[in-house]
JSON list of C-alpha atoms in Angstrom, two decimals:
[
{"chain": "A", "resi": 6, "resn": "MET", "atom": "CA", "xyz": [-50.01, 59.99, 34.97]},
{"chain": "A", "resi": 7, "resn": "ASN", "atom": "CA", "xyz": [-52.20, 57.72, 37.01]},
{"chain": "A", "resi": 8, "resn": "LEU", "atom": "CA", "xyz": [-51.22, 54.14, 37.63]},
{"chain": "A", "resi": 9, "resn": "PRO", "atom": "CA", "xyz": [-53.89, 51.52, 37.89]},
{"chain": "A", "resi": 10, "resn": "GLN", "atom": "CA", "xyz": [-54.70, 50.55, 41.40]},
{"chain": "A", "resi": 11, "resn": "GLY", "atom": "CA", "xyz": [-56.08, 47.53, 43.10]},
{"chain": "A", "resi": 12, "resn": "THR", "atom": "CA", "xyz": [-56.11, 44.15, 41.51]},
{"chain": "A", "resi": 13, "resn": "ARG", "atom": "CA", "xyz": [-55.73, 45.61, 38.08]},
{"chain": "A", "resi": 14, "resn": "GLY", "atom": "CA", "xyz": [-52.65, 47.55, 39.16]},
{"chain": "A", "resi": 15, "resn": "ARG", "atom": "CA", "xyz": [-51.07, 44.47, 40.67]},
{"chain": "A", "resi": 16, "resn": "LEU", "atom": "CA", "xyz": [-51.65, 42.48, 37.48]},
{"chain": "A", "resi": 17, "resn": "VAL", "atom": "CA", "xyz": [-50.07, 45.25, 35.38]},
{"chain": "A", "resi": 18, "resn": "ALA", "atom": "CA", "xyz": [-47.08, 45.38, 37.77]},
{"chain": "A", "resi": 19, "resn": "VAL", "atom": "CA", "xyz": [-46.62, 41.60, 37.60]},
{"chain": "A", "resi": 20, "resn": "ALA", "atom": "CA", "xyz": [-46.95, 41.68, 33.78]},
{"chain": "A", "resi": 21, "resn": "LEU", "atom": "CA", "xyz": [-44.32, 44.44, 33.53]},
{"chain": "A", "resi": 22, "resn": "LEU", "atom": "CA", "xyz": [-42.02, 42.50, 35.84]},
{"chain": "A", "resi": 23, "resn": "LEU", "atom": "CA", "xyz": [-42.49, 39.35, 33.71]},
{"chain": "A", "resi": 24, "resn": "ILE", "atom": "CA", "xyz": [-41.75, 41.32, 30.53]},
{"chain": "A", "resi": 25, "resn": "VAL", "atom": "CA", "xyz": [-38.53, 42.68, 32.06]},
{"chain": "A", "resi": 26, "resn": "LEU", "atom": "CA", "xyz": [-37.53, 39.19, 33.24]},
{"chain": "A", "resi": 27, "resn": "ILE", "atom": "CA", "xyz": [-38.24, 37.65, 29.81]},
{"chain": "A", "resi": 28, "resn": "LEU", "atom": "CA", "xyz": [-36.26, 40.38, 28.04]},
{"chain": "A", "resi": 29, "resn": "ALA", "atom": "CA", "xyz": [-33.37, 40.06, 30.51]},
{"chain": "A", "resi": 30, "resn": "THR", "atom": "CA", "xyz": [-33.34, 36.29, 30.04]},
{"chain": "A", "resi": 31, "resn": "GLU", "atom": "CA", "xyz": [-33.50, 36.52, 26.25]},
{"chain": "A", "resi": 32, "resn": "PHE", "atom": "CA", "xyz": [-30.94, 39.28, 25.74]},
{"chain": "A", "resi": 33, "resn": "ILE", "atom": "CA", "xyz": [-28.56, 38.90, 28.70]},
{"chain": "A", "resi": 34, "resn": "VAL", "atom": "CA", "xyz": [-28.69, 35.48, 30.40]},
{"chain": "A", "resi": 35, "resn": "ARG", "atom": "CA", "xyz": [-29.05, 33.28, 27.30]},
{"chain": "A", "resi": 36, "resn": "PRO", "atom": "CA", "xyz": [-26.15, 34.89, 25.34]},
{"chain": "A", "resi": 37, "resn": "LEU", "atom": "CA", "xyz": [-23.93, 34.64, 28.41]},
{"chain": "A", "resi": 38, "resn": "ALA", "atom": "CA", "xyz": [-24.86, 30.95, 28.83]},
{"chain": "A", "resi": 39, "resn": "ASP", "atom": "CA", "xyz": [-24.10, 30.31, 25.14]},
{"chain": "A", "resi": 40, "resn": "ILE", "atom": "CA", "xyz": [-20.71, 31.99, 25.47]},
{"chain": "A", "resi": 41, "resn": "TYR", "atom": "CA", "xyz": [-19.95, 29.90, 28.57]},
{"chain": "A", "resi": 42, "resn": "ARG", "atom": "CA", "xyz": [-20.95, 26.64, 26.83]},
{"chain": "A", "resi": 43, "resn": "ALA", "atom": "CA", "xyz": [-18.84, 27.50, 23.78]},
{"chain": "A", "resi": 44, "resn": "GLY", "atom": "CA", "xyz": [-15.87, 28.18, 26.08]},
{"chain": "A", "resi": 45, "resn": "VAL", "atom": "CA", "xyz": [-16.35, 24.85, 27.85]},
{"chain": "A", "resi": 46, "resn": "ASP", "atom": "CA", "xyz": [-16.52, 23.00, 24.49]},
{"chain": "A", "resi": 47, "resn": "GLU", "atom": "CA", "xyz": [-13.45, 24.83, 23.20]},
{"chain": "A", "resi": 48, "resn": "ASN", "atom": "CA", "xyz": [-11.58, 24.03, 26.41]},
{"chain": "A", "resi": 49, "resn": "PHE", "atom": "CA", "xyz": [-12.50, 20.33, 26.09]},
{"chain": "A", "resi": 50, "resn": "ASP", "atom": "CA", "xyz": [-11.36, 20.26, 22.44]},
{"chain": "A", "resi": 51, "resn": "MET", "atom": "CA", "xyz": [-8.10, 22.00, 23.34]},
{"chain": "A", "resi": 52, "resn": "ARG", "atom": "CA", "xyz": [-7.36, 19.50, 26.12]},
{"chain": "A", "resi": 53, "resn": "ARG", "atom": "CA", "xyz": [-8.08, 16.59, 23.75]},
{"chain": "A", "resi": 54, "resn": "ASP", "atom": "CA", "xyz": [-5.78, 18.10, 21.10]},
{"chain": "A", "resi": 55, "resn": "ILE", "atom": "CA", "xyz": [-3.02, 18.61, 23.66]},
{"chain": "A", "resi": 56, "resn": "THR", "atom": "CA", "xyz": [-3.28, 14.96, 24.72]},
{"chain": "A", "resi": 57, "resn": "ARG", "atom": "CA", "xyz": [-3.15, 13.81, 21.10]},
{"chain": "A", "resi": 58, "resn": "TYR", "atom": "CA", "xyz": [-0.13, 16.02, 20.34]},
{"chain": "A", "resi": 59, "resn": "ARG", "atom": "CA", "xyz": [1.68, 14.67, 23.41]},
{"chain": "A", "resi": 60, "resn": "HIS", "atom": "CA", "xyz": [1.15, 11.11, 22.16]},
{"chain": "A", "resi": 61, "resn": "LEU", "atom": "CA", "xyz": [2.40, 12.08, 18.71]},
{"chain": "A", "resi": 62, "resn": "LEU", "atom": "CA", "xyz": [5.47, 13.73, 20.21]},
{"chain": "A", "resi": 63, "resn": "ALA", "atom": "CA", "xyz": [6.16, 10.59, 22.23]},
{"chain": "A", "resi": 64, "resn": "GLU", "atom": "CA", "xyz": [6.08, 8.55, 18.98]},
{"chain": "A", "resi": 65, "resn": "LYS", "atom": "CA", "xyz": [8.38, 10.94, 17.11]},
{"chain": "A", "resi": 66, "resn": "PRO", "atom": "CA", "xyz": [11.73, 9.28, 18.03]},
{"chain": "A", "resi": 67, "resn": "ALA", "atom": "CA", "xyz": [10.48, 5.84, 16.99]},
{"chain": "A", "resi": 68, "resn": "LEU", "atom": "CA", "xyz": [9.14, 7.22, 13.70]},
{"chain": "A", "resi": 69, "resn": "GLU", "atom": "CA", "xyz": [12.41, 9.04, 12.99]},
{"chain": "A", "resi": 70, "resn": "GLN", "atom": "CA", "xyz": [14.34, 5.84, 13.70]},
{"chain": "A", "resi": 71, "resn": "LEU", "atom": "CA", "xyz": [12.07, 3.89, 11.32]},
{"chain": "A", "resi": 72, "resn": "ALA", "atom": "CA", "xyz": [12.48, 6.54, 8.62]},
{"chain": "A", "resi": 73, "resn": "GLU", "atom": "CA", "xyz": [16.26, 6.39, 8.99]},
{"chain": "A", "resi": 74, "resn": "ARG", "atom": "CA", "xyz": [16.22, 2.59, 8.78]},
{"chain": "A", "resi": 75, "resn": "LEU", "atom": "CA", "xyz": [14.14, 2.79, 5.58]},
{"chain": "A", "resi": 76, "resn": "ARG", "atom": "CA", "xyz": [16.59, 5.31, 4.12]},
{"chain": "A", "resi": 77, "resn": "THR", "atom": "CA", "xyz": [19.60, 3.08, 4.83]},
{"chain": "A", "resi": 78, "resn": "ASN", "atom": "CA", "xyz": [18.05, -0.31, 4.03]},
{"chain": "A", "resi": 79, "resn": "ASP", "atom": "CA", "xyz": [16.38, -1.17, 0.76]},
{"chain": "A", "resi": 80, "resn": "PRO", "atom": "CA", "xyz": [12.90, -2.35, 1.83]},
{"chain": "A", "resi": 81, "resn": "LEU", "atom": "CA", "xyz": [12.25, -3.84, -1.61]},
{"chain": "A", "resi": 82, "resn": "ALA", "atom": "CA", "xyz": [15.41, -5.98, -1.70]},
{"chain": "A", "resi": 83, "resn": "PRO", "atom": "CA", "xyz": [13.64, -9.28, -0.88]},
{"chain": "A", "resi": 84, "resn": "VAL", "atom": "CA", "xyz": [11.10, -8.87, -3.68]},
{"chain": "A", "resi": 85, "resn": "THR", "atom": "CA", "xyz": [12.99, -7.13, -6.51]},
{"chain": "A", "resi": 86, "resn": "LEU", "atom": "CA", "xyz": [15.80, -8.11, -8.83]},
{"chain": "A", "resi": 87, "resn": "THR", "atom": "CA", "xyz": [19.22, -6.68, -8.08]},
{"chain": "A", "resi": 88, "resn": "GLY", "atom": "CA", "xyz": [21.43, -5.03, -10.64]},
{"chain": "A", "resi": 89, "resn": "GLY", "atom": "CA", "xyz": [22.46, -1.49, -11.29]},
{"chain": "A", "resi": 90, "resn": "ASN", "atom": "CA", "xyz": [20.76, -1.43, -14.68]},
{"chain": "A", "resi": 91, "resn": "PRO", "atom": "CA", "xyz": [18.12, -3.39, -16.63]},
{"chain": "A", "resi": 92, "resn": "ALA", "atom": "CA", "xyz": [20.73, -5.57, -18.37]},
{"chain": "A", "resi": 93, "resn": "LEU", "atom": "CA", "xyz": [22.16, -6.85, -15.08]},
{"chain": "A", "resi": 94, "resn": "ALA", "atom": "CA", "xyz": [18.68, -7.44, -13.68]},
{"chain": "A", "resi": 95, "resn": "ALA", "atom": "CA", "xyz": [17.76, -9.36, -16.85]},
{"chain": "A", "resi": 96, "resn": "ALA", "atom": "CA", "xyz": [20.90, -11.47, -16.47]},
{"chain": "A", "resi": 97, "resn": "GLU", "atom": "CA", "xyz": [19.85, -12.33, -12.91]},
{"chain": "A", "resi": 98, "resn": "LEU", "atom": "CA", "xyz": [16.36, -13.28, -14.11]},
{"chain": "A", "resi": 99, "resn": "GLN", "atom": "CA", "xyz": [17.87, -15.42, -16.88]},
{"chain": "A", "resi": 100, "resn": "GLN", "atom": "CA", "xyz": [20.22, -17.13, -14.42]},
{"chain": "A", "resi": 101, "resn": "ARG", "atom": "CA", "xyz": [17.38, -17.90, -11.98]},
{"chain": "A", "resi": 102, "resn": "LEU", "atom": "CA", "xyz": [15.32, -19.39, -14.81]},
{"chain": "A", "resi": 103, "resn": "GLN", "atom": "CA", "xyz": [18.21, -21.54, -16.04]},
{"chain": "A", "resi": 104, "resn": "GLU", "atom": "CA", "xyz": [19.03, -22.77, -12.50]},
{"chain": "A", "resi": 105, "resn": "ALA", "atom": "CA", "xyz": [15.39, -23.73, -11.87]},
{"chain": "A", "resi": 106, "resn": "ALA", "atom": "CA", "xyz": [15.26, -25.50, -15.24]},
{"chain": "A", "resi": 107, "resn": "ARG", "atom": "CA", "xyz": [18.49, -27.42, -14.55]},
{"chain": "A", "resi": 108, "resn": "LYS", "atom": "CA", "xyz": [17.31, -28.50, -11.07]},
{"chain": "A", "resi": 109, "resn": "ASN", "atom": "CA", "xyz": [14.03, -29.83, -12.42]},
{"chain": "A", "resi": 110, "resn": "GLY", "atom": "CA", "xyz": [15.27, -31.58, -15.55]},
{"chain": "A", "resi": 111, "resn": "VAL", "atom": "CA", "xyz": [13.94, -28.99, -17.99]},
{"chain": "A", "resi": 112, "resn": "ARG", "atom": "CA", "xyz": [15.91, -28.45, -21.21]},
{"chain": "A", "resi": 113, "resn": "VAL", "atom": "CA", "xyz": [16.11, -24.80, -22.29]},
{"chain": "A", "resi": 114, "resn": "ILE", "atom": "CA", "xyz": [16.02, -24.50, -26.09]},
{"chain": "A", "resi": 115, "resn": "SER", "atom": "CA", "xyz": [16.12, -20.71, -26.42]},
{"chain": "A", "resi": 116, "resn": "LEU", "atom": "CA", "xyz": [16.04, -17.67, -24.20]},
{"chain": "A", "resi": 117, "resn": "ARG", "atom": "CA", "xyz": [15.40, -14.06, -25.19]},
{"chain": "A", "resi": 118, "resn": "ILE", "atom": "CA", "xyz": [15.54, -11.00, -22.96]},
{"chain": "A", "resi": 119, "resn": "LEU", "atom": "CA", "xyz": [12.62, -8.62, -23.45]},
{"chain": "A", "resi": 120, "resn": "GLU", "atom": "CA", "xyz": [12.87, -4.85, -23.43]},
{"chain": "A", "resi": 121, "resn": "SER", "atom": "CA", "xyz": [12.37, -3.42, -19.94]},
{"chain": "A", "resi": 122, "resn": "GLU", "atom": "CA", "xyz": [9.19, -1.44, -19.21]},
{"chain": "A", "resi": 123, "resn": "SER", "atom": "CA", "xyz": [8.59, 1.16, -16.54]},
{"chain": "A", "resi": 124, "resn": "GLU", "atom": "CA", "xyz": [5.72, 0.45, -14.14]},
{"chain": "A", "resi": 125, "resn": "GLY", "atom": "CA", "xyz": [5.60, 3.54, -11.94]},
{"chain": "A", "resi": 126, "resn": "PRO", "atom": "CA", "xyz": [8.69, 3.65, -9.74]},
{"chain": "A", "resi": 127, "resn": "LEU", "atom": "CA", "xyz": [9.56, 0.03, -10.62]},
{"chain": "A", "resi": 128, "resn": "GLU", "atom": "CA", "xyz": [10.98, -1.39, -13.81]},
{"chain": "A", "resi": 129, "resn": "ARG", "atom": "CA", "xyz": [9.61, -4.59, -15.35]},
{"chain": "A", "resi": 130, "resn": "ILE", "atom": "CA", "xyz": [12.33, -6.97, -16.60]},
{"chain": "A", "resi": 131, "resn": "GLY", "atom": "CA", "xyz": [11.23, -9.95, -18.70]},
{"chain": "A", "resi": 132, "resn": "VAL", "atom": "CA", "xyz": [12.42, -12.98, -20.65]},
{"chain": "A", "resi": 133, "resn": "ASP", "atom": "CA", "xyz": [10.79, -15.24, -23.24]},
{"chain": "A", "resi": 134, "resn": "THR", "atom": "CA", "xyz": [11.93, -18.84, -23.35]},
{"chain": "A", "resi": 135, "resn": "ARG", "atom": "CA", "xyz": [11.28, -22.08, -25.17]},
{"chain": "A", "resi": 136, "resn": "MET", "atom": "CA", "xyz": [11.97, -25.37, -23.42]},
{"chain": "A", "resi": 137, "resn": "GLN", "atom": "CA", "xyz": [11.23, -29.08, -23.46]},
{"chain": "A", "resi": 138, "resn": "THR", "atom": "CA", "xyz": [10.22, -31.09, -20.42]},
{"chain": "A", "resi": 139, "resn": "ASP", "atom": "CA", "xyz": [7.67, -33.42, -18.91]},
{"chain": "A", "resi": 140, "resn": "ILE", "atom": "CA", "xyz": [4.72, -32.23, -16.83]},
{"chain": "A", "resi": 141, "resn": "ARG", "atom": "CA", "xyz": [6.37, -32.95, -13.47]},
{"chain": "A", "resi": 142, "resn": "GLY", "atom": "CA", "xyz": [9.51, -30.97, -14.32]},
{"chain": "A", "resi": 143, "resn": "LEU", "atom": "CA", "xyz": [7.43, -28.05, -15.60]},
{"chain": "A", "resi": 144, "resn": "ARG", "atom": "CA", "xyz": [5.25, -28.00, -12.49]},
{"chain": "A", "resi": 145, "resn": "ASN", "atom": "CA", "xyz": [8.22, -28.08, -10.12]},
{"chain": "A", "resi": 146, "resn": "MET", "atom": "CA", "xyz": [10.12, -25.41, -12.05]},
{"chain": "A", "resi": 147, "resn": "LEU", "atom": "CA", "xyz": [7.13, -23.03, -12.16]},
{"chain": "A", "resi": 148, "resn": "PHE", "atom": "CA", "xyz": [6.48, -23.57, -8.46]},
{"chain": "A", "resi": 149, "resn": "GLU", "atom": "CA", "xyz": [10.10, -22.76, -7.65]},
{"chain": "A", "resi": 150, "resn": "LEU", "atom": "CA", "xyz": [10.10, -19.62, -9.80]},
{"chain": "A", "resi": 151, "resn": "GLU", "atom": "CA", "xyz": [6.80, -18.22, -8.53]},
{"chain": "A", "resi": 152, "resn": "THR", "atom": "CA", "xyz": [7.37, -18.91, -4.83]},
{"chain": "A", "resi": 153, "resn": "GLY", "atom": "CA", "xyz": [11.04, -17.95, -4.62]},
{"chain": "A", "resi": 154, "resn": "SER", "atom": "CA", "xyz": [12.63, -14.65, -3.83]},
{"chain": "A", "resi": 155, "resn": "PRO", "atom": "CA", "xyz": [12.88, -12.23, -5.56]},
{"chain": "A", "resi": 156, "resn": "TYR", "atom": "CA", "xyz": [9.33, -12.43, -6.86]},
{"chain": "A", "resi": 157, "resn": "MET", "atom": "CA", "xyz": [8.83, -13.54, -10.45]},
{"chain": "A", "resi": 158, "resn": "PHE", "atom": "CA", "xyz": [5.60, -13.49, -12.40]},
{"chain": "A", "resi": 159, "resn": "LEU", "atom": "CA", "xyz": [4.49, -15.76, -15.21]},
{"chain": "A", "resi": 160, "resn": "ASP", "atom": "CA", "xyz": [3.00, -13.68, -18.03]},
{"chain": "A", "resi": 161, "resn": "GLY", "atom": "CA", "xyz": [2.31, -16.18, -20.77]},
{"chain": "A", "resi": 162, "resn": "LEU", "atom": "CA", "xyz": [2.45, -19.94, -20.95]},
{"chain": "A", "resi": 163, "resn": "SER", "atom": "CA", "xyz": [1.94, -22.14, -24.01]},
{"chain": "A", "resi": 164, "resn": "ILE", "atom": "CA", "xyz": [2.23, -25.92, -23.67]},
{"chain": "A", "resi": 165, "resn": "ARG", "atom": "CA", "xyz": [2.13, -28.31, -26.62]},
{"chain": "A", "resi": 166, "resn": "THR", "atom": "CA", "xyz": [2.67, -32.02, -26.69]},
{"chain": "A", "resi": 167, "resn": "ARG", "atom": "CA", "xyz": [5.36, -33.33, -28.99]},
{"chain": "A", "resi": 168, "resn": "ASN", "atom": "CA", "xyz": [4.82, -36.43, -31.06]},
{"chain": "A", "resi": 169, "resn": "THR", "atom": "CA", "xyz": [7.68, -38.81, -30.32]},
{"chain": "A", "resi": 170, "resn": "ARG", "atom": "CA", "xyz": [8.16, -42.47, -31.00]},
{"chain": "A", "resi": 171, "resn": "ARG", "atom": "CA", "xyz": [8.13, -44.68, -27.96]},
{"chain": "A", "resi": 172, "resn": "ARG", "atom": "CA", "xyz": [11.67, -45.99, -28.48]},
{"chain": "A", "resi": 173, "resn": "GLN", "atom": "CA", "xyz": [13.14, -42.51, -28.85]},
{"chain": "A", "resi": 174, "resn": "SER", "atom": "CA", "xyz": [11.15, -40.97, -26.00]},
{"chain": "A", "resi": 175, "resn": "THR", "atom": "CA", "xyz": [13.37, -39.12, -23.53]},
{"chain": "A", "resi": 176, "resn": "GLY", "atom": "CA", "xyz": [10.52, -38.09, -21.25]},
{"chain": "A", "resi": 177, "resn": "GLU", "atom": "CA", "xyz": [10.56, -34.55, -22.65]},
{"chain": "A", "resi": 178, "resn": "ASN", "atom": "CA", "xyz": [7.21, -34.77, -24.38]},
{"chain": "A", "resi": 179, "resn": "LEU", "atom": "CA", "xyz": [6.11, -31.15, -23.84]},
{"chain": "A", "resi": 180, "resn": "ASP", "atom": "CA", "xyz": [7.18, -28.14, -25.86]},
{"chain": "A", "resi": 181, "resn": "VAL", "atom": "CA", "xyz": [6.78, -25.11, -23.57]},
{"chain": "A", "resi": 182, "resn": "ARG", "atom": "CA", "xyz": [6.96, -21.40, -24.30]},
{"chain": "A", "resi": 183, "resn": "LEU", "atom": "CA", "xyz": [6.72, -18.99, -21.42]},
{"chain": "A", "resi": 184, "resn": "SER", "atom": "CA", "xyz": [7.21, -15.34, -20.59]},
{"chain": "A", "resi": 185, "resn": "LEU", "atom": "CA", "xyz": [8.50, -14.52, -17.14]},
{"chain": "A", "resi": 186, "resn": "HIS", "atom": "CA", "xyz": [9.13, -11.16, -15.54]},
{"chain": "A", "resi": 187, "resn": "GLY", "atom": "CA", "xyz": [10.50, -9.69, -12.35]},
{"chain": "A", "resi": 188, "resn": "LEU", "atom": "CA", "xyz": [10.64, -6.16, -10.97]},
{"chain": "A", "resi": 189, "resn": "ARG", "atom": "CA", "xyz": [13.67, -3.97, -10.43]},
{"chain": "A", "resi": 190, "resn": "ALA", "atom": "CA", "xyz": [13.65, -0.92, -8.14]},
{"chain": "A", "resi": 191, "resn": "GLY", "atom": "CA", "xyz": [14.50, 2.43, -9.68]},
{"chain": "A", "resi": 192, "resn": "ALA", "atom": "CA", "xyz": [17.45, 4.62, -8.69]},
{"chain": "A", "resi": 193, "resn": "ASN", "atom": "CA", "xyz": [16.14, 5.45, -5.19]},
{"chain": "A", "resi": 194, "resn": "PRO", "atom": "CA", "xyz": [14.55, 2.42, -3.43]},
{"chain": "A", "resi": 195, "resn": "ALA", "atom": "CA", "xyz": [13.65, 4.42, -0.30]},
{"chain": "A", "resi": 196, "resn": "ALA", "atom": "CA", "xyz": [11.60, 6.82, -2.43]},
{"chain": "A", "resi": 197, "resn": "VAL", "atom": "CA", "xyz": [9.81, 3.84, -4.00]},
{"chain": "A", "resi": 198, "resn": "ALA", "atom": "CA", "xyz": [8.93, 2.45, -0.56]},
{"chain": "A", "resi": 199, "resn": "GLY", "atom": "CA", "xyz": [7.57, 5.81, 0.55]},
{"chain": "A", "resi": 200, "resn": "ASN", "atom": "CA", "xyz": [5.02, 5.94, -2.30]}
]
């Protein structure tokens, strides 16, 4: 076998050398560089994860303490009616309504406890009432009920004026019907708060 000589031989030798270099780069150097870059990225991700896990571990005692406090304290106590059953919670709602009416000069004509309804983990306790008052007493009573604690919600309100003679007027010229409800926590308040 005769190899080309002269300028032509040198060009063939350089071309063969370039082919070997290109093949070596494509099949050896580039895969090794890709493996190295993947290792560097994986190392960076692992260090970031370790830092994050260390921060989470540092927060663990505080989170456990908060969980224990939620288990021992009822977090819904300020906003829900008390009472071991719906009847006791309804009695509390009725008492709050009657106290607010008495303070604001509202005369309660009738009061009826509604059947309790389940709203997820909470129970809805309601009352229907009929009363007589003037507009100022009604406004003050509703404000007291809706802004007090535990929370109470006005469902329905019907206001009608009563025809009275001027001499017999007692100031109670409005006939009011309203539905009011509050919420009572179920058997396990901590489970309710966790939802």
